Amino acid sequence: LPKTLPREVIELDLDDDEKQCACCQHSLHKIGEDRSEKLEFTPAVLKVLEYVRPKYACRQCEQTEDKNHVVQKPALQSIIPKSFATESLLANIILGKYQYAMPLYRQESLFTQSGIELSRTTMARWIIQVSEKFAPLYAALKVHLLEQVVVQADETPLNVLKEDKQCYMWLYCSGADSPDTALPNVRNIVLYDYQNSRARSCPVAFLGDYDGYLQTDGYGVYDGLHLVTNVGCFAHARRKFMEAKKLQGKGKSGKADSALAKIQKLYGIESRLKGACAEKRKAERQEHAKPILDELYEWMTTQKVLESSPLGKAIKYTLGQWP
């Protein structure tokens, strides 16, 4: 278990009357101990924070002046004024819905079990209010994101209520190793853009006049972004070859292994370069990765396989992403 977790030591010692020898009744002495660890879970705790703000007034002024000045600490500011929701409660509701896919009706049920009547309507309103508060931050992050040299994009289906067609969550992010050194404190930005469409108009509207490198899975709508330079993703290419490898049979080698071996070498180079500066990454890739890429390209263009086969599809996909 992780050493960083807090630990509570529970000693299971003998009672005093048990610390005597069963044979001769002499006192026993400690010769060692055994230790074992178990992972304990403490459920979330709900509590009410009652803020008391004493009021103060001057007795002298009460007698001599028409107006008596009352003094007290101002109420604490809240992200949602006049709401009983603390920031921690709001964060937990939002995290539950969007990070852990727990619908609000299920969260409503959990609160009910704790004796709290908190409707999904109220929680939905809170989420909207919080999103409105964070809109300026989202806009600022988007400005920084579109200043990056490389942006990654993807879209995934999203099931929602009361929509007449399939909806999508579009994701745009900067790489953790972005070569842009102008923003040393903004190394990784991830923004989500909800749309009820998978059309080209969605990335066009989000990216605007972005003219950097756009890394995607090769979905056709990105080809219509004429200002960007489209680049492929070897994680997706590798996945295609892995699908072809599965059909070779367990323990059997085949043509897909040749491609996977070359891709694995590329992964090894990237692993060694993790944390390196952009200049070093470029130099190392030109020296070590480019020959492997050239070899992979030549291998793919000389294979005689059915285009409709899993390996043929993997090769076609990868060549389609080639610059």
Coordinates of C-alpha atoms in Angstrom, one line a residue:
L1 CA 0.0 0.0 0.0
P2 CA 1.3 3.5 -0.8
K3 CA 3.6 5.0 1.9
T4 CA 2.0 8.4 1.4
L5 CA -1.3 7.3 2.9
P6 CA -1.9 8.2 6.6
R7 CA -1.5 5.2 8.9
E8 CA -3.2 4.3 12.2
V9 CA -1.4 1.7 14.3
I10 CA -3.6 -0.7 16.1
E11 CA -1.8 -2.9 18.6
L12 CA -3.3 -6.3 19.3
D13 CA -1.4 -7.1 22.5
L14 CA -1.9 -9.8 25.1
D15 CA -3.7 -8.9 28.3
D16 CA -1.4 -8.7 31.4
D17 CA -2.7 -12.1 32.7
E18 CA -1.9 -13.7 29.3
K19 CA 1.8 -12.6 29.5
Q20 CA 2.6 -15.5 31.7
C21 CA 4.1 -18.8 30.6
A22 CA 1.4 -21.5 30.5
C23 CA 4.0 -24.1 31.6
C24 CA 5.9 -22.5 34.5
Q25 CA 3.9 -19.3 35.1
H26 CA 7.0 -17.1 34.7
S27 CA 6.5 -13.7 32.9
L28 CA 6.8 -13.7 29.2
H29 CA 9.2 -11.3 27.4
K30 CA 8.7 -9.7 24.0
I31 CA 10.8 -11.3 21.3
G32 CA 9.3 -9.6 18.2
E33 CA 6.1 -8.7 16.5
D34 CA 4.2 -9.4 13.2
R35 CA 2.8 -6.5 11.2
S36 CA 0.1 -6.6 8.5
E37 CA -1.7 -3.8 6.7
K38 CA -5.4 -3.4 5.6
L39 CA -6.9 -0.6 3.6
E40 CA -9.7 1.2 5.4
F41 CA -12.3 3.3 3.7
T42 CA -14.0 6.3 5.6
P43 CA -17.2 7.3 3.9
A44 CA -17.8 11.0 3.1
V45 CA -19.1 13.0 6.0
L46 CA -21.8 15.7 5.7
K47 CA -21.9 18.4 8.3
V48 CA -23.5 21.8 8.7
L49 CA -21.2 24.8 9.1
E50 CA -23.0 27.4 11.2
Y51 CA -21.5 30.8 10.9
V52 CA -22.1 33.1 13.8
R53 CA -21.4 36.8 13.3
P54 CA -21.7 38.7 16.6
K55 CA -23.1 42.3 16.4
Y56 CA -21.5 45.1 18.3
A57 CA -22.9 48.6 19.1
C58 CA -21.8 51.6 21.2
R59 CA -23.9 52.2 24.4
Q60 CA -22.7 55.8 24.5
C61 CA -23.8 56.5 20.9
E62 CA -27.1 54.8 21.7
Q63 CA -27.8 57.6 24.2
T64 CA -26.4 60.5 22.4
E65 CA -27.0 59.9 18.7
D66 CA -30.1 59.2 16.7
K67 CA -28.3 56.5 14.6
N68 CA -26.5 53.7 16.3
H69 CA -23.7 52.1 14.2
V70 CA -23.8 48.3 14.4
V71 CA -20.5 46.6 13.6
Q72 CA -19.9 42.9 12.7
K73 CA -17.8 40.8 10.4
P74 CA -19.1 40.6 6.8
A75 CA -20.5 37.3 5.7
L76 CA -18.2 35.1 3.8
Q77 CA -18.4 35.3 0.1
S78 CA -19.9 32.3 -1.7
I79 CA -19.6 31.3 -5.4
I80 CA -23.4 31.1 -5.3
P81 CA -24.7 34.0 -3.2
K82 CA -27.4 33.1 -0.7
S83 CA -27.0 29.4 -1.3
F84 CA -26.3 26.9 1.5
A85 CA -23.9 25.0 -0.8
T86 CA -20.2 25.2 0.1
E87 CA -17.5 25.0 -2.5
S88 CA -16.6 21.5 -1.4
L89 CA -20.2 20.3 -1.9
L90 CA -20.4 21.9 -5.3
A91 CA -17.1 20.4 -6.3
N92 CA -18.2 16.9 -5.1
I93 CA -21.5 17.1 -7.1
I94 CA -19.7 18.3 -10.3
L95 CA -16.9 15.7 -9.9
G96 CA -19.5 12.9 -9.4
K97 CA -21.4 13.8 -12.5
Y98 CA -18.6 14.6 -15.0
Q99 CA -15.6 12.6 -13.6
Y100 CA -17.3 9.5 -12.3
A101 CA -20.5 9.5 -14.5
M102 CA -22.9 9.6 -11.6
P103 CA -26.2 11.2 -12.8
L104 CA -27.8 13.8 -10.6
Y105 CA -30.8 11.5 -9.8
R106 CA -28.4 9.0 -8.3
Q107 CA -26.7 11.7 -6.3
E108 CA -30.1 12.8 -5.1
S109 CA -30.8 9.3 -3.9
L110 CA -27.5 9.3 -2.0
F111 CA -28.3 12.5 -0.3
T112 CA -31.7 11.2 0.6
Q113 CA -30.1 8.2 2.3
S114 CA -28.2 10.7 4.5
G115 CA -31.4 12.5 5.4
I116 CA -30.7 15.5 3.1
E117 CA -33.5 16.6 0.7
L118 CA -31.5 17.9 -2.2
S119 CA -33.3 17.7 -5.6
R120 CA -31.6 17.1 -8.9
T121 CA -33.2 20.3 -10.1
T122 CA -31.4 22.3 -7.5
M123 CA -28.1 20.5 -8.2
A124 CA -28.5 21.1 -12.0
R125 CA -29.1 24.8 -11.3
W126 CA -26.0 25.0 -9.1
I127 CA -23.9 23.4 -11.9
I128 CA -25.1 25.9 -14.4
Q129 CA -24.4 28.8 -12.0
V130 CA -20.9 27.5 -11.3
S131 CA -20.2 27.0 -15.0
E132 CA -21.2 30.7 -15.6
K133 CA -18.7 31.7 -12.9
F134 CA -16.0 29.8 -14.6
A135 CA -16.7 31.0 -18.1
P136 CA -14.0 33.7 -18.0
L137 CA -11.5 31.2 -16.9
Y138 CA -12.5 28.8 -19.7
A139 CA -12.2 31.7 -22.2
A140 CA -8.7 32.6 -20.9
L141 CA -7.5 29.0 -21.0
K142 CA -8.8 28.8 -24.6
V143 CA -6.8 31.8 -25.6
H144 CA -3.7 30.1 -24.1
L145 CA -4.5 26.8 -25.7
L146 CA -4.8 28.3 -29.2
E147 CA -1.4 29.9 -28.7
Q148 CA 0.2 26.5 -28.4
V149 CA 2.2 25.1 -31.3
V150 CA 0.5 21.7 -31.0
V151 CA -3.2 21.0 -30.1
Q152 CA -4.7 17.6 -29.8
A153 CA -8.4 17.0 -30.5
D154 CA -10.9 14.1 -30.2
E155 CA -14.6 13.6 -29.8
T156 CA -16.7 11.0 -28.0
P157 CA -20.4 10.2 -28.0
L158 CA -22.4 11.5 -25.0
N159 CA -25.8 10.2 -24.0
V160 CA -28.0 13.0 -22.7
L161 CA -31.7 13.4 -21.9
K162 CA -34.2 15.2 -24.2
E163 CA -31.9 15.4 -27.3
D164 CA -33.3 14.3 -30.7
K165 CA -29.9 13.0 -31.9
Q166 CA -26.6 11.7 -30.8
C167 CA -24.5 14.3 -28.8
Y168 CA -20.8 14.6 -28.5
M169 CA -18.2 15.9 -26.2
W170 CA -15.3 17.4 -28.1
L171 CA -12.0 17.6 -26.3
Y172 CA -9.1 19.9 -27.1
C173 CA -5.9 19.8 -25.2
S174 CA -2.2 20.8 -25.3
G175 CA 0.4 18.1 -24.9
A176 CA 2.1 17.8 -21.5
D177 CA 5.4 18.2 -23.3
S178 CA 4.2 21.2 -25.4
P179 CA 7.2 22.8 -27.1
D180 CA 5.8 26.3 -26.4
T181 CA 8.1 27.8 -23.7
A182 CA 6.2 31.1 -23.6
L183 CA 3.8 29.6 -21.1
P184 CA 6.0 27.8 -18.6
N185 CA 3.2 27.6 -16.0
V186 CA 0.5 26.4 -18.4
R187 CA 1.9 23.1 -19.5
N188 CA -1.3 21.2 -20.1
I189 CA -4.7 22.6 -20.9
V190 CA -7.7 20.3 -21.4
L191 CA -11.0 21.9 -22.5
Y192 CA -14.4 20.3 -23.3
D193 CA -16.9 21.5 -25.8
Y194 CA -20.4 20.0 -25.7
Q195 CA -22.1 19.8 -29.1
N196 CA -25.1 17.9 -30.5
S197 CA -23.3 17.2 -33.7
R198 CA -20.1 15.5 -35.0
A199 CA -19.9 17.8 -38.0
R200 CA -17.0 19.8 -39.3
S201 CA -18.6 23.0 -38.0
C202 CA -17.9 22.1 -34.4
P203 CA -14.0 22.1 -34.6
V204 CA -14.2 25.0 -37.1
A205 CA -16.1 27.1 -34.6
F206 CA -13.8 26.2 -31.7
L207 CA -10.5 26.4 -33.4
G208 CA -11.3 29.5 -35.5
D209 CA -8.1 30.7 -37.3
Y210 CA -5.7 28.3 -35.4
D211 CA -2.9 27.5 -37.7
G212 CA -0.6 25.2 -35.7
Y213 CA -0.3 21.4 -35.6
L214 CA -3.5 19.5 -34.9
Q215 CA -3.1 15.9 -33.7
T216 CA -6.2 13.7 -34.1
D217 CA -7.3 10.2 -34.8
G218 CA -7.8 10.9 -38.5
Y219 CA -11.5 11.6 -38.4
G220 CA -12.4 13.2 -41.8
V221 CA -13.9 16.4 -40.5
Y222 CA -10.5 17.7 -39.3
D223 CA -9.3 17.6 -42.9
G224 CA -11.5 20.5 -43.7
L225 CA -9.5 22.8 -41.3
H226 CA -7.4 24.4 -44.0
L227 CA -5.2 26.5 -41.7
V228 CA -4.0 23.7 -39.5
T229 CA -1.3 21.1 -40.2
N230 CA -2.9 17.7 -39.5
V231 CA -0.7 15.1 -37.8
G232 CA -1.6 11.5 -36.9
C233 CA -1.5 9.6 -33.7
F234 CA 0.6 6.5 -33.3
A235 CA -1.5 5.3 -30.4
H236 CA -4.4 4.9 -32.8
A237 CA -2.2 3.3 -35.4
R238 CA -0.7 0.8 -32.9
R239 CA -4.3 -0.1 -31.9
K240 CA -5.1 -1.1 -35.5
F241 CA -2.1 -3.3 -35.7
M242 CA -2.9 -4.9 -32.3
E243 CA -6.3 -5.8 -33.7
A244 CA -4.6 -7.5 -36.6
K245 CA -2.2 -9.3 -34.3
K246 CA -5.1 -10.9 -32.4
L247 CA -6.2 -12.7 -35.5
Q248 CA -2.8 -14.3 -35.9
G249 CA -3.7 -16.7 -33.0
K250 CA -2.4 -16.8 -29.5
G251 CA 1.4 -17.2 -29.4
K252 CA 1.8 -17.0 -33.1
S253 CA 3.8 -14.3 -34.9
G254 CA 3.0 -12.7 -38.2
K255 CA 3.3 -9.5 -40.3
A256 CA 1.6 -7.4 -37.7
D257 CA 4.4 -8.1 -35.3
S258 CA 6.9 -6.4 -37.6
A259 CA 5.0 -3.2 -37.5
L260 CA 4.4 -3.4 -33.8
A261 CA 8.1 -4.0 -33.1
K262 CA 9.0 -0.8 -35.0
I263 CA 6.3 1.2 -33.2
Q264 CA 7.6 -0.1 -29.9
K265 CA 11.0 1.2 -30.8
L266 CA 9.5 4.6 -31.3
Y267 CA 7.8 4.4 -27.9
G268 CA 11.1 3.5 -26.4
I269 CA 12.7 6.7 -27.8
E270 CA 9.8 8.8 -26.5
S271 CA 10.1 7.2 -23.1
R272 CA 13.8 8.2 -22.9
L273 CA 13.0 11.7 -24.0
K274 CA 10.3 12.3 -21.4
G275 CA 11.1 15.6 -19.7
A276 CA 13.7 16.7 -22.3
C277 CA 13.6 20.1 -23.8
A278 CA 12.1 20.7 -27.3
E279 CA 15.5 21.1 -29.0
K280 CA 16.8 17.8 -27.6
R281 CA 13.6 16.0 -28.5
K282 CA 13.8 17.2 -32.1
A283 CA 17.5 16.3 -32.5
E284 CA 17.0 12.8 -31.0
R285 CA 13.9 12.1 -33.1
Q286 CA 15.7 13.2 -36.3
E287 CA 18.6 10.9 -35.5
H288 CA 16.9 7.9 -34.0
A289 CA 13.2 8.0 -34.8
K290 CA 13.2 9.1 -38.4
P291 CA 15.1 6.1 -39.7
I292 CA 12.6 3.8 -38.0
L293 CA 9.7 5.8 -39.5
D294 CA 11.3 5.5 -42.9
E295 CA 11.7 1.8 -42.4
L296 CA 8.1 1.4 -41.3
Y297 CA 6.8 3.4 -44.3
E298 CA 8.8 1.2 -46.7
W299 CA 7.5 -1.9 -45.0
M300 CA 3.9 -0.8 -45.3
T301 CA 4.1 0.2 -48.9
T302 CA 5.6 -3.2 -49.9
Q303 CA 3.1 -5.5 -48.2
K304 CA 0.8 -7.6 -50.3
V305 CA -2.3 -7.9 -48.2
L306 CA -6.0 -7.6 -48.7
E307 CA -7.1 -4.0 -48.1
S308 CA -10.2 -5.3 -46.4
S309 CA -8.3 -7.5 -43.9
P310 CA -7.4 -6.2 -40.4
L311 CA -3.8 -5.8 -41.4
G312 CA -4.8 -4.1 -44.6
K313 CA -7.0 -1.7 -42.7
A314 CA -4.2 -1.0 -40.2
I315 CA -1.8 -0.2 -43.1
K316 CA -4.3 1.9 -44.9
Y317 CA -5.1 3.9 -41.8
T318 CA -1.5 4.5 -40.9
L319 CA -0.6 5.5 -44.4
G320 CA -3.6 7.8 -44.5
Q321 CA -2.1 9.7 -41.5
W322 CA 1.4 9.9 -43.0
P323 CA 2.6 13.5 -43.8

